[in-house]
Amino acid sequence: MLRRRLTSLLLRSPCSSSVASSYHHQQHRLLLPTHAEKPPALNLLRLFTSLAGTDGDRPFIAFVLGGPGSGKGTQCSRIASDFGFSHVSAGDLLRNEISSGTDQGEWILEIIREGRIVPSEITVELVRKAIESSTAKRVLIDGFPRCEENRIAFEKITGTEPDLVLFFDCPEDEMVKRLLSRNQGRVDDNIETIKKRLKVFESLNLPVVEYYSSRGKAHKINATGTEDEIFEAVRKLFSSLRL
């Protein structure tokens, strides 16, 4: 279900239930390049090299997207280690806020238990602080933005866009199997919540990927296979950027 292709670019915010409902009935078609296609790779190279000296101390920012269980967190850790990125996980930031015991943390916990999207202003503020506190010149933002509203809020609040967007494309049944087997004790790792999260991802996250694809910034990675096989595709992409 999650691999159906988008047929149109959705520039409206899909975070409202009405937009998500109408979107769900459209045929999906992702217009993302593969690593073998040279023109998009060259575009990504220009995006990376054009950053130097253009935004002062602003780091190179890469968004990493993919459904729950697509393995993007694992791959981010390896990218950070091999290519000198600071790894910022939006999910971890939210979980840290939950563990803080604040009223906001309790509210976030309830939202996550219901499989809903945390309000953009909260997530963006946590991400912004994480970027500003990092001294790294390259930052991976893992699991963000989750919807068009997140994307718009990030660009408005920070005044910038990502330089690169990675999308880990994984079949739904594989994501469910991974989530149920990882047994990390997370509140959102049960079958009912997993199904809600997958529906939210399909309705809200894919239009974000399509938007950045239209701007020449998105690159799809096949997220099936072993961890090493997936990272080999990632490594080839980042090596082509001459990091």
mmCIF file of C-alpha atoms in Angstrom:
data_model
loop_
_atom_site.group_PDB
_atom_site.id
_atom_site.type_symbol
_atom_site.label_atom_id
_atom_site.label_comp_id
_atom_site.label_asym_id
_atom_site.label_seq_id
_atom_site.Cartn_x
_atom_site.Cartn_y
_atom_site.Cartn_z
ATOM 1 C CA MET A 1 0.000 0.000 0.000
ATOM 2 C CA LEU A 2 2.776 2.406 0.910
ATOM 3 C CA ARG A 3 4.551 1.830 -2.399
ATOM 4 C CA ARG A 4 1.690 3.068 -4.600
ATOM 5 C CA ARG A 5 2.866 5.950 -6.717
ATOM 6 C CA LEU A 6 1.855 9.588 -6.373
ATOM 7 C CA THR A 7 0.405 11.184 -9.504
ATOM 8 C CA SER A 8 0.286 14.800 -8.491
ATOM 9 C CA LEU A 9 2.270 17.298 -6.447
ATOM 10 C CA LEU A 10 0.439 18.322 -3.263
ATOM 11 C CA LEU A 11 1.519 21.720 -2.061
ATOM 12 C CA ARG A 12 -1.304 22.064 0.466
ATOM 13 C CA SER A 13 -0.748 21.093 4.078
ATOM 14 C CA PRO A 14 -2.014 17.482 4.449
ATOM 15 C CA CYS A 15 -2.116 17.593 8.243
ATOM 16 C CA SER A 16 -5.840 18.275 8.245
ATOM 17 C CA SER A 17 -8.097 15.210 8.203
ATOM 18 C CA SER A 18 -10.005 16.430 5.138
ATOM 19 C CA VAL A 19 -6.898 16.681 2.998
ATOM 20 C CA ALA A 20 -5.599 13.346 4.260
ATOM 21 C CA SER A 21 -8.922 11.709 3.374
ATOM 22 C CA SER A 22 -9.006 13.067 -0.178
ATOM 23 C CA TYR A 23 -5.355 12.243 -0.689
ATOM 24 C CA HIS A 24 -5.840 8.639 0.400
ATOM 25 C CA HIS A 25 -8.105 7.959 -2.580
ATOM 26 C CA GLN A 26 -5.620 9.195 -5.185
ATOM 27 C CA GLN A 27 -3.274 6.914 -7.077
ATOM 28 C CA HIS A 28 0.254 7.480 -5.771
ATOM 29 C CA ARG A 29 3.348 7.965 -7.889
ATOM 30 C CA LEU A 30 6.712 8.962 -6.391
ATOM 31 C CA LEU A 31 8.827 10.885 -8.854
ATOM 32 C CA LEU A 32 12.144 10.164 -7.194
ATOM 33 C CA PRO A 33 15.488 9.548 -8.904
ATOM 34 C CA THR A 34 17.508 6.405 -8.426
ATOM 35 C CA HIS A 35 21.249 6.496 -7.868
ATOM 36 C CA ALA A 36 21.850 5.341 -11.456
ATOM 37 C CA GLU A 37 20.287 8.459 -12.947
ATOM 38 C CA LYS A 38 23.115 10.943 -13.484
ATOM 39 C CA PRO A 39 21.267 14.296 -13.816
ATOM 40 C CA PRO A 40 19.633 14.149 -10.321
ATOM 41 C CA ALA A 41 22.957 13.072 -8.817
ATOM 42 C CA LEU A 42 24.622 16.063 -10.418
ATOM 43 C CA ASN A 43 21.885 18.288 -9.031
ATOM 44 C CA LEU A 44 22.574 16.919 -5.552
ATOM 45 C CA LEU A 45 26.279 17.576 -6.016
ATOM 46 C CA ARG A 46 25.559 21.184 -6.969
ATOM 47 C CA LEU A 47 23.310 21.526 -3.918
ATOM 48 C CA PHE A 48 26.103 20.385 -1.628
ATOM 49 C CA THR A 49 28.915 22.376 -3.178
ATOM 50 C CA SER A 50 26.791 25.521 -3.474
ATOM 51 C CA LEU A 51 26.328 25.646 0.288
ATOM 52 C CA ALA A 52 29.894 26.698 1.044
ATOM 53 C CA GLY A 53 30.087 30.380 1.865
ATOM 54 C CA THR A 54 26.436 31.092 1.133
ATOM 55 C CA ASP A 55 24.819 30.925 4.556
ATOM 56 C CA GLY A 56 27.579 31.851 6.965
ATOM 57 C CA ASP A 57 27.709 29.317 9.780
ATOM 58 C CA ARG A 58 24.633 27.414 8.665
ATOM 59 C CA PRO A 59 25.344 23.661 8.493
ATOM 60 C CA PHE A 60 24.567 21.382 5.570
ATOM 61 C CA ILE A 61 21.135 19.954 6.431
ATOM 62 C CA ALA A 62 19.840 16.579 5.259
ATOM 63 C CA PHE A 63 16.308 15.398 6.032
ATOM 64 C CA VAL A 64 15.966 11.617 6.305
ATOM 65 C CA LEU A 65 12.466 10.275 5.702
ATOM 66 C CA GLY A 66 10.867 6.851 5.580
ATOM 67 C CA GLY A 67 8.059 4.897 7.159
ATOM 68 C CA PRO A 68 8.253 3.570 10.724
ATOM 69 C CA GLY A 69 10.522 0.537 10.607
ATOM 70 C CA SER A 70 12.184 1.504 7.331
ATOM 71 C CA GLY A 71 15.572 1.479 9.069
ATOM 72 C CA LYS A 72 16.345 5.149 8.614
ATOM 73 C CA GLY A 73 17.594 5.546 12.192
ATOM 74 C CA THR A 74 20.119 2.742 11.800
ATOM 75 C CA GLN A 75 21.328 4.134 8.499
ATOM 76 C CA CYS A 76 21.606 7.640 9.971
ATOM 77 C CA SER A 77 23.971 6.335 12.632
ATOM 78 C CA ARG A 78 26.218 4.888 9.950
ATOM 79 C CA ILE A 79 26.057 8.029 7.814
ATOM 80 C CA ALA A 80 26.994 10.128 10.826
ATOM 81 C CA SER A 81 29.948 7.854 11.592
ATOM 82 C CA ASP A 82 31.268 7.549 8.027
ATOM 83 C CA PHE A 83 30.600 11.042 6.691
ATOM 84 C CA GLY A 84 30.921 13.325 9.714
ATOM 85 C CA PHE A 85 27.280 14.256 10.273
ATOM 86 C CA SER A 86 25.599 15.109 13.548
ATOM 87 C CA HIS A 87 22.546 12.845 13.894
ATOM 88 C CA VAL A 88 19.404 14.553 15.196
ATOM 89 C CA SER A 89 16.408 12.251 15.620
ATOM 90 C CA ALA A 90 13.059 14.029 15.803
ATOM 91 C CA GLY A 91 11.592 10.948 17.487
ATOM 92 C CA ASP A 92 14.331 10.905 20.122
ATOM 93 C CA LEU A 93 13.846 14.603 20.784
ATOM 94 C CA LEU A 94 10.154 13.992 21.423
ATOM 95 C CA ARG A 95 10.846 10.942 23.606
ATOM 96 C CA ASN A 96 13.369 12.937 25.618
ATOM 97 C CA GLU A 97 10.731 15.588 26.156
ATOM 98 C CA ILE A 98 8.323 12.888 27.334
ATOM 99 C CA SER A 99 10.868 11.525 29.806
ATOM 100 C CA SER A 100 11.358 15.027 31.220
ATOM 101 C CA GLY A 101 8.068 14.660 33.074
ATOM 102 C CA THR A 102 6.729 18.081 32.028
ATOM 103 C CA ASP A 103 3.119 18.806 31.129
ATOM 104 C CA GLN A 104 4.205 19.180 27.520
ATOM 105 C CA GLY A 105 5.894 15.780 27.707
ATOM 106 C CA GLU A 106 2.699 14.169 29.013
ATOM 107 C CA TRP A 107 0.727 15.758 26.192
ATOM 108 C CA ILE A 108 3.211 14.524 23.583
ATOM 109 C CA LEU A 109 2.985 11.005 25.041
ATOM 110 C CA GLU A 110 -0.782 10.957 24.645
ATOM 111 C CA ILE A 111 -0.525 12.131 21.042
ATOM 112 C CA ILE A 112 2.051 9.450 20.172
ATOM 113 C CA ARG A 113 -0.023 6.721 21.833
ATOM 114 C CA GLU A 114 -2.882 7.667 19.542
ATOM 115 C CA GLY A 115 -0.602 7.530 16.478
ATOM 116 C CA ARG A 116 -1.153 11.203 15.703
ATOM 117 C CA ILE A 117 1.285 13.908 14.577
ATOM 118 C CA VAL A 118 2.784 16.116 17.296
ATOM 119 C CA PRO A 119 1.976 19.818 16.588
ATOM 120 C CA SER A 120 4.523 21.386 14.255
ATOM 121 C CA GLU A 121 5.515 24.254 16.517
ATOM 122 C CA ILE A 122 6.650 21.834 19.232
ATOM 123 C CA THR A 123 8.677 19.555 16.970
ATOM 124 C CA VAL A 124 10.212 22.399 14.958
ATOM 125 C CA GLU A 125 11.326 24.165 18.118
ATOM 126 C CA LEU A 126 12.998 20.996 19.413
ATOM 127 C CA VAL A 127 14.712 20.439 16.053
ATOM 128 C CA ARG A 128 15.808 24.070 15.822
ATOM 129 C CA LYS A 129 17.406 23.957 19.248
ATOM 130 C CA ALA A 130 19.201 20.712 18.379
ATOM 131 C CA ILE A 131 20.629 22.225 15.181
ATOM 132 C CA GLU A 132 21.750 25.389 16.947
ATOM 133 C CA SER A 133 23.406 23.452 19.765
ATOM 134 C CA SER A 134 25.410 21.314 17.349
ATOM 135 C CA THR A 135 28.900 22.384 16.280
ATOM 136 C CA ALA A 136 28.902 20.020 13.299
ATOM 137 C CA LYS A 137 28.952 21.425 9.779
ATOM 138 C CA ARG A 138 26.670 18.643 8.533
ATOM 139 C CA VAL A 139 23.426 17.643 10.273
ATOM 140 C CA LEU A 140 21.036 14.758 9.624
ATOM 141 C CA ILE A 141 17.451 15.394 10.721
ATOM 142 C CA ASP A 142 15.978 11.918 11.123
ATOM 143 C CA GLY A 143 12.197 11.421 10.813
ATOM 144 C CA PHE A 144 11.310 15.029 10.035
ATOM 145 C CA PRO A 145 9.273 16.680 8.558
ATOM 146 C CA ARG A 146 6.346 14.318 9.041
ATOM 147 C CA CYS A 147 3.869 16.365 6.984
ATOM 148 C CA GLU A 148 3.567 19.462 4.841
ATOM 149 C CA GLU A 149 2.662 21.531 7.889
ATOM 150 C CA ASN A 150 5.947 20.461 9.527
ATOM 151 C CA ARG A 151 7.861 21.367 6.381
ATOM 152 C CA ILE A 152 6.271 24.788 6.044
ATOM 153 C CA ALA A 153 6.757 25.541 9.746
ATOM 154 C CA PHE A 154 10.430 24.539 9.602
ATOM 155 C CA GLU A 155 11.152 26.719 6.579
ATOM 156 C CA LYS A 156 9.252 29.650 8.080
ATOM 157 C CA ILE A 157 10.813 29.448 11.539
ATOM 158 C CA THR A 158 14.389 28.691 10.456
ATOM 159 C CA GLY A 159 14.327 30.622 7.177
ATOM 160 C CA THR A 160 16.022 27.781 5.334
ATOM 161 C CA GLU A 161 15.442 24.534 3.427
ATOM 162 C CA PRO A 162 17.258 21.201 3.589
ATOM 163 C CA ASP A 163 20.108 20.691 1.143
ATOM 164 C CA LEU A 164 19.333 17.004 0.664
ATOM 165 C CA VAL A 165 16.390 14.693 1.393
ATOM 166 C CA LEU A 166 16.817 10.919 1.678
ATOM 167 C CA PHE A 167 13.740 8.705 1.430
ATOM 168 C CA PHE A 168 14.044 5.088 2.592
ATOM 169 C CA ASP A 169 11.431 3.194 0.580
ATOM 170 C CA CYS A 170 10.259 0.011 2.312
ATOM 171 C CA PRO A 171 7.205 -2.291 1.860
ATOM 172 C CA GLU A 172 4.555 -2.072 4.543
ATOM 173 C CA ASP A 173 4.726 -5.741 5.535
ATOM 174 C CA GLU A 174 8.485 -5.468 6.037
ATOM 175 C CA MET A 175 8.089 -2.376 8.229
ATOM 176 C CA VAL A 176 5.440 -4.105 10.380
ATOM 177 C CA LYS A 177 7.686 -7.162 10.812
ATOM 178 C CA ARG A 178 10.644 -5.005 11.859
ATOM 179 C CA LEU A 179 8.625 -2.943 14.313
ATOM 180 C CA LEU A 180 7.104 -5.981 16.011
ATOM 181 C CA SER A 181 10.451 -7.771 16.292
ATOM 182 C CA ARG A 182 12.639 -4.966 17.622
ATOM 183 C CA ASN A 183 11.083 -5.111 21.142
ATOM 184 C CA GLN A 184 12.542 -1.842 22.383
ATOM 185 C CA GLY A 185 9.763 -1.203 24.873
ATOM 186 C CA ARG A 186 8.497 1.862 23.011
ATOM 187 C CA VAL A 187 4.907 2.927 23.628
ATOM 188 C CA ASP A 188 4.220 2.990 19.870
ATOM 189 C CA ASP A 189 5.483 -0.543 19.101
ATOM 190 C CA ASN A 190 2.195 -2.437 19.249
ATOM 191 C CA ILE A 191 0.194 -3.660 16.262
ATOM 192 C CA GLU A 192 -2.731 -1.244 16.685
ATOM 193 C CA THR A 193 -0.531 1.837 16.950
ATOM 194 C CA ILE A 194 1.772 0.580 14.184
ATOM 195 C CA LYS A 195 -1.151 0.387 11.772
ATOM 196 C CA LYS A 196 -2.174 3.939 12.695
ATOM 197 C CA ARG A 197 1.383 5.169 12.182
ATOM 198 C CA LEU A 198 1.586 3.553 8.744
ATOM 199 C CA LYS A 199 -1.679 5.185 7.663
ATOM 200 C CA VAL A 200 -0.457 8.555 8.927
ATOM 201 C CA PHE A 201 2.816 8.098 7.066
ATOM 202 C CA GLU A 202 1.103 7.216 3.783
ATOM 203 C CA SER A 203 -1.274 10.166 3.941
ATOM 204 C CA LEU A 204 1.053 12.835 5.262
ATOM 205 C CA ASN A 205 4.732 12.007 4.738
ATOM 206 C CA LEU A 206 4.773 11.004 1.069
ATOM 207 C CA PRO A 207 3.642 14.447 -0.180
ATOM 208 C CA VAL A 208 6.666 15.942 1.613
ATOM 209 C CA VAL A 209 8.951 13.567 -0.288
ATOM 210 C CA GLU A 210 7.234 14.473 -3.543
ATOM 211 C CA TYR A 211 7.570 18.191 -2.838
ATOM 212 C CA TYR A 212 11.318 17.975 -2.325
ATOM 213 C CA SER A 213 11.626 15.699 -5.348
ATOM 214 C CA SER A 214 10.086 18.472 -7.454
ATOM 215 C CA ARG A 215 12.852 20.747 -6.179
ATOM 216 C CA GLY A 216 15.592 18.292 -7.120
ATOM 217 C CA LYS A 217 16.525 17.525 -3.503
ATOM 218 C CA ALA A 218 15.046 14.077 -2.855
ATOM 219 C CA HIS A 219 16.735 10.743 -3.448
ATOM 220 C CA LYS A 220 15.106 7.343 -2.923
ATOM 221 C CA ILE A 221 16.968 4.468 -1.270
ATOM 222 C CA ASN A 222 15.645 0.901 -1.514
ATOM 223 C CA ALA A 223 15.248 -0.031 2.163
ATOM 224 C CA THR A 224 14.870 -3.795 1.688
ATOM 225 C CA GLY A 225 17.712 -6.246 2.158
ATOM 226 C CA THR A 226 20.351 -6.395 4.845
ATOM 227 C CA GLU A 227 21.614 -3.383 6.754
ATOM 228 C CA ASP A 228 24.923 -3.563 4.882
ATOM 229 C CA GLU A 229 23.222 -3.817 1.491
ATOM 230 C CA ILE A 230 21.101 -0.767 2.196
ATOM 231 C CA PHE A 231 24.075 1.208 3.464
ATOM 232 C CA GLU A 232 26.046 0.382 0.332
ATOM 233 C CA ALA A 233 23.448 2.304 -1.700
ATOM 234 C CA VAL A 234 23.627 5.138 0.828
ATOM 235 C CA ARG A 235 27.424 5.139 0.736
ATOM 236 C CA LYS A 236 27.466 5.405 -3.058
ATOM 237 C CA LEU A 237 25.161 8.403 -2.921
ATOM 238 C CA PHE A 238 27.168 10.281 -0.305
ATOM 239 C CA SER A 239 30.432 9.376 -2.002
ATOM 240 C CA SER A 240 29.078 10.911 -5.207
ATOM 241 C CA LEU A 241 28.588 14.161 -3.274
ATOM 242 C CA ARG A 242 32.331 14.172 -2.565
ATOM 243 C CA LEU A 243 31.844 14.643 1.163
#
